[in-house]
Amino acid sequence: MSLNSRDDLRTIYREPRGGAVNKVIHELDEHCVAFLERSPLMVMSTADANGVCDGSPKGGAPGFARVIDPQRLGWADASGNNRLDSFENVVQNPSVALLFLIPGLDETFRINGTAELSTDPELCAQFTLGNTPARVVVVVNVVEAYMHCSKALRRAEVWNADSWPSADEVPDAVCILRDHANIDAPLEDLRDGYEADVVATLTTP
């Protein structure tokens, strides 16, 4: 049997209540500021005009995404591979969901809202990459903001180093890239080129 409606869902799951509902706020207060100041990583979820979804990690020094005012946060777009999956979605459908993480902390912080891509010179000057003004600043207008409980990360033991696989047990990203992209080149050559490209991209706006 498939669950196809809210009523179907509520035959299995009780209605949420208490803190799970009441914790949602609609602007960024001092607690939100403090969390963002310490977060070096988030996942940005977007969808195109047809509802096809995409989740993209975004990272930087802690505080790379920061509060502009109680209704908005922003971050500088860092260099990438120019696929622009998130950005192409945003210009079609501005709805976004953000999930922020702090290393070692099992609770995460969620923001739902709408995004816009700004090239305003004054705003770009506020969000620099190194000493270079941002080319584009992603600005998110907050609709909902709330802490997410620790259960998922605790179950995953994501911050417990004893649970991590050894280096030879994890998938080889370069091997996967070679096979998926059908690249005809020696693996070691690809590995060297991949690492050089990552390092070069990390140091350029």
GROMACS .gro file of C-alpha atoms in nm:
model
  205
    1MET     CA    1   0.000   0.000   0.000
    2SER     CA    2   0.129   0.346  -0.088
    3LEU     CA    3   0.073   0.655   0.123
    4ASN     CA    4  -0.068   0.918  -0.113
    5SER     CA    5  -0.227   1.185   0.105
    6ARG     CA    6  -0.188   1.367   0.433
    7ASP     CA    7  -0.474   1.159   0.574
    8ASP     CA    8  -0.285   0.843   0.475
    9LEU     CA    9   0.022   0.966   0.657
   10ARG     CA   10  -0.171   1.049   0.973
   11THR     CA   11  -0.310   0.698   0.995
   12ILE     CA   12   0.046   0.593   1.082
   13TYR     CA   13   0.206   0.905   1.231
   14ARG     CA   14   0.055   1.117   1.509
   15GLU     CA   15   0.017   1.492   1.466
   16PRO     CA   16   0.326   1.688   1.569
   17ARG     CA   17   0.297   1.890   1.886
   18GLY     CA   18   0.490   2.088   2.143
   19GLY     CA   19   0.842   2.199   2.062
   20ALA     CA   20   0.846   2.026   1.724
   21VAL     CA   21   0.588   2.280   1.607
   22ASN     CA   22   0.654   2.577   1.832
   23LYS     CA   23   1.029   2.598   1.763
   24VAL     CA   24   0.976   2.748   1.416
   25ILE     CA   25   1.052   3.121   1.396
   26HIS     CA   26   1.027   3.356   1.101
   27GLU     CA   27   1.332   3.577   1.137
   28LEU     CA   28   1.696   3.538   1.234
   29ASP     CA   29   1.761   3.611   1.602
   30GLU     CA   30   2.083   3.604   1.805
   31HIS     CA   31   2.076   3.224   1.829
   32CYS     CA   32   2.058   3.191   1.452
   33VAL     CA   33   2.345   3.439   1.416
   34ALA     CA   34   2.557   3.237   1.662
   35PHE     CA   35   2.491   2.910   1.477
   36LEU     CA   36   2.574   3.056   1.136
   37GLU     CA   37   2.894   3.213   1.270
   38ARG     CA   38   3.020   2.865   1.361
   39SER     CA   39   2.896   2.670   1.059
   40PRO     CA   40   3.141   2.589   0.777
   41LEU     CA   41   2.903   2.369   0.578
   42MET     CA   42   2.546   2.360   0.453
   43VAL     CA   43   2.336   2.183   0.193
   44MET     CA   44   2.124   2.399  -0.037
   45SER     CA   45   1.814   2.231  -0.179
   46THR     CA   46   1.640   2.377  -0.482
   47ALA     CA   47   1.391   2.267  -0.747
   48ASP     CA   48   1.337   2.370  -1.108
   49ALA     CA   49   1.009   2.489  -1.259
   50ASN     CA   50   0.896   2.126  -1.298
   51GLY     CA   51   0.977   2.033  -0.938
   52VAL     CA   52   1.292   1.833  -1.018
   53CYS     CA   53   1.506   1.871  -0.707
   54ASP     CA   54   1.876   1.925  -0.647
   55GLY     CA   55   2.085   1.928  -0.329
   56SER     CA   56   2.424   2.098  -0.336
   57PRO     CA   57   2.680   2.129  -0.054
   58LYS     CA   58   2.822   2.476   0.011
   59GLY     CA   59   3.119   2.535   0.236
   60GLY     CA   60   3.375   2.782   0.355
   61ALA     CA   61   3.531   2.921   0.669
   62PRO     CA   62   3.286   2.921   0.963
   63GLY     CA   63   3.047   3.209   0.908
   64PHE     CA   64   3.078   3.204   0.528
   65ALA     CA   65   2.699   3.242   0.524
   66ARG     CA   66   2.593   3.523   0.749
   67VAL     CA   67   2.299   3.735   0.852
   68ILE     CA   68   2.238   4.054   0.653
   69ASP     CA   69   1.936   4.157   0.859
   70PRO     CA   70   1.668   3.967   1.058
   71GLN     CA   71   1.492   3.862   0.739
   72ARG     CA   72   1.791   3.780   0.517
   73LEU     CA   73   2.116   3.587   0.507
   74GLY     CA   74   2.369   3.565   0.227
   75TRP     CA   75   2.696   3.418   0.107
   76ALA     CA   76   2.942   3.475  -0.176
   77ASP     CA   77   2.934   3.228  -0.462
   78ALA     CA   78   3.268   3.048  -0.473
   79SER     CA   79   3.420   2.908  -0.790
   80GLY     CA   80   3.292   2.571  -0.905
   81ASN     CA   81   3.239   2.368  -1.220
   82ASN     CA   82   2.994   2.614  -1.382
   83ARG     CA   83   2.711   2.360  -1.398
   84LEU     CA   84   2.506   2.616  -1.200
   85ASP     CA   85   2.245   2.357  -1.103
   86SER     CA   86   2.128   2.552  -0.798
   87PHE     CA   87   2.138   2.888  -0.973
   88GLU     CA   88   1.948   2.772  -1.279
   89ASN     CA   89   1.684   2.637  -1.044
   90VAL     CA   90   1.665   2.958  -0.840
   91VAL     CA   91   1.599   3.176  -1.144
   92GLN     CA   92   1.308   2.945  -1.234
   93ASN     CA   93   1.182   2.869  -0.883
   94PRO     CA   94   1.313   3.079  -0.592
   95SER     CA   95   1.206   2.840  -0.313
   96VAL     CA   96   1.505   2.699  -0.124
   97ALA     CA   97   1.580   2.491   0.184
   98LEU     CA   98   1.912   2.519   0.369
   99LEU     CA   99   2.060   2.274   0.620
  100PHE     CA  100   2.356   2.404   0.825
  101LEU     CA  101   2.600   2.185   1.018
  102ILE     CA  102   2.867   2.248   1.281
  103PRO     CA  103   3.137   1.978   1.316
  104GLY     CA  104   3.088   1.781   1.636
  105LEU     CA  105   2.733   1.905   1.694
  106ASP     CA  106   2.451   1.659   1.632
  107GLU     CA  107   2.182   1.927   1.602
  108THR     CA  108   2.149   2.103   1.267
  109PHE     CA  109   1.986   2.432   1.169
  110ARG     CA  110   1.729   2.465   0.893
  111ILE     CA  111   1.615   2.767   0.695
  112ASN     CA  112   1.336   2.765   0.437
  113GLY     CA  113   1.273   3.066   0.220
  114THR     CA  114   1.323   3.223  -0.120
  115ALA     CA  115   1.654   3.303  -0.286
  116GLU     CA  116   1.775   3.571  -0.522
  117LEU     CA  117   2.111   3.615  -0.695
  118SER     CA  118   2.257   3.962  -0.653
  119THR     CA  119   2.540   4.140  -0.833
  120ASP     CA  120   2.486   4.462  -0.639
  121PRO     CA  121   2.837   4.614  -0.603
  122GLU     CA  122   2.784   4.721  -0.243
  123LEU     CA  123   2.662   4.379  -0.139
  124CYS     CA  124   2.938   4.202  -0.334
  125ALA     CA  125   3.195   4.419  -0.154
  126GLN     CA  126   3.057   4.300   0.180
  127PHE     CA  127   3.092   3.933   0.082
  128THR     CA  128   3.451   3.895  -0.031
  129LEU     CA  129   3.642   3.580  -0.124
  130GLY     CA  130   3.988   3.651   0.005
  131ASN     CA  131   4.035   4.014  -0.092
  132THR     CA  132   3.813   3.989  -0.399
  133PRO     CA  133   3.451   4.109  -0.400
  134ALA     CA  134   3.202   3.834  -0.479
  135ARG     CA  135   3.080   3.806  -0.838
  136VAL     CA  136   2.742   3.691  -0.712
  137VAL     CA  137   2.589   3.693  -0.364
  138VAL     CA  138   2.314   3.446  -0.285
  139VAL     CA  139   2.054   3.619  -0.069
  140VAL     CA  140   1.790   3.411   0.107
  141ASN     CA  141   1.474   3.572   0.240
  142VAL     CA  142   1.372   3.377   0.548
  143VAL     CA  143   1.026   3.220   0.576
  144GLU     CA  144   1.107   2.961   0.845
  145ALA     CA  145   1.408   2.898   1.067
  146TYR     CA  146   1.449   2.626   1.328
  147MET     CA  147   1.681   2.382   1.497
  148HIS     CA  148   1.660   2.019   1.387
  149CYS     CA  149   1.699   1.754   1.655
  150SER     CA  150   2.004   1.532   1.689
  151LYS     CA  151   1.857   1.190   1.617
  152ALA     CA  152   1.969   1.150   1.252
  153LEU     CA  153   2.332   1.243   1.315
  154ARG     CA  154   2.343   1.037   1.633
  155ARG     CA  155   2.211   0.732   1.451
  156ALA     CA  156   2.469   0.786   1.177
  157GLU     CA  157   2.750   0.848   1.431
  158VAL     CA  158   2.873   1.097   1.176
  159TRP     CA  159   3.112   1.276   1.415
  160ASN     CA  160   3.237   0.956   1.582
  161ALA     CA  161   3.577   0.888   1.427
  162ASP     CA  162   3.568   0.529   1.551
  163SER     CA  163   3.274   0.464   1.318
  164TRP     CA  164   3.446   0.600   1.008
  165PRO     CA  165   3.560   0.354   0.737
  166SER     CA  166   3.930   0.332   0.659
  167ALA     CA  167   4.070   0.506   0.351
  168ASP     CA  168   4.077   0.182   0.151
  169GLU     CA  169   3.710   0.108   0.233
  170VAL     CA  170   3.555   0.425   0.092
  171PRO     CA  171   3.449   0.463  -0.274
  172ASP     CA  172   3.713   0.603  -0.507
  173ALA     CA  173   3.567   0.930  -0.636
  174VAL     CA  174   3.806   0.957  -0.930
  175CYS     CA  175   3.731   0.602  -1.040
  176ILE     CA  176   3.358   0.673  -1.023
  177LEU     CA  177   3.404   0.995  -1.223
  178ARG     CA  178   3.609   0.814  -1.489
  179ASP     CA  179   3.349   0.541  -1.535
  180HIS     CA  180   3.040   0.763  -1.520
  181ALA     CA  181   3.186   1.022  -1.757
  182ASN     CA  182   3.336   0.752  -1.983
  183ILE     CA  183   3.683   0.907  -1.974
  184ASP     CA  184   3.952   0.708  -2.155
  185ALA     CA  185   4.262   0.790  -1.954
  186PRO     CA  186   4.485   0.618  -1.697
  187LEU     CA  187   4.340   0.642  -1.348
  188GLU     CA  188   4.656   0.786  -1.193
  189ASP     CA  189   4.671   1.063  -1.454
  190LEU     CA  190   4.310   1.146  -1.380
  191ARG     CA  191   4.378   1.141  -1.008
  192ASP     CA  192   4.662   1.391  -1.042
  193GLY     CA  193   4.456   1.618  -1.267
  194TYR     CA  194   4.153   1.598  -1.041
  195GLU     CA  195   4.351   1.699  -0.732
  196ALA     CA  196   4.527   1.983  -0.917
  197ASP     CA  197   4.193   2.116  -1.038
  198VAL     CA  198   4.040   2.103  -0.690
  199VAL     CA  199   4.336   2.285  -0.536
  200ALA     CA  200   4.338   2.551  -0.810
  201THR     CA  201   3.963   2.608  -0.777
  202LEU     CA  202   3.984   2.638  -0.399
  203THR     CA  203   4.224   2.932  -0.432
  204THR     CA  204   4.037   3.129  -0.701
  205PRO     CA  205   3.715   3.331  -0.654
   0.00000   0.00000   0.00000
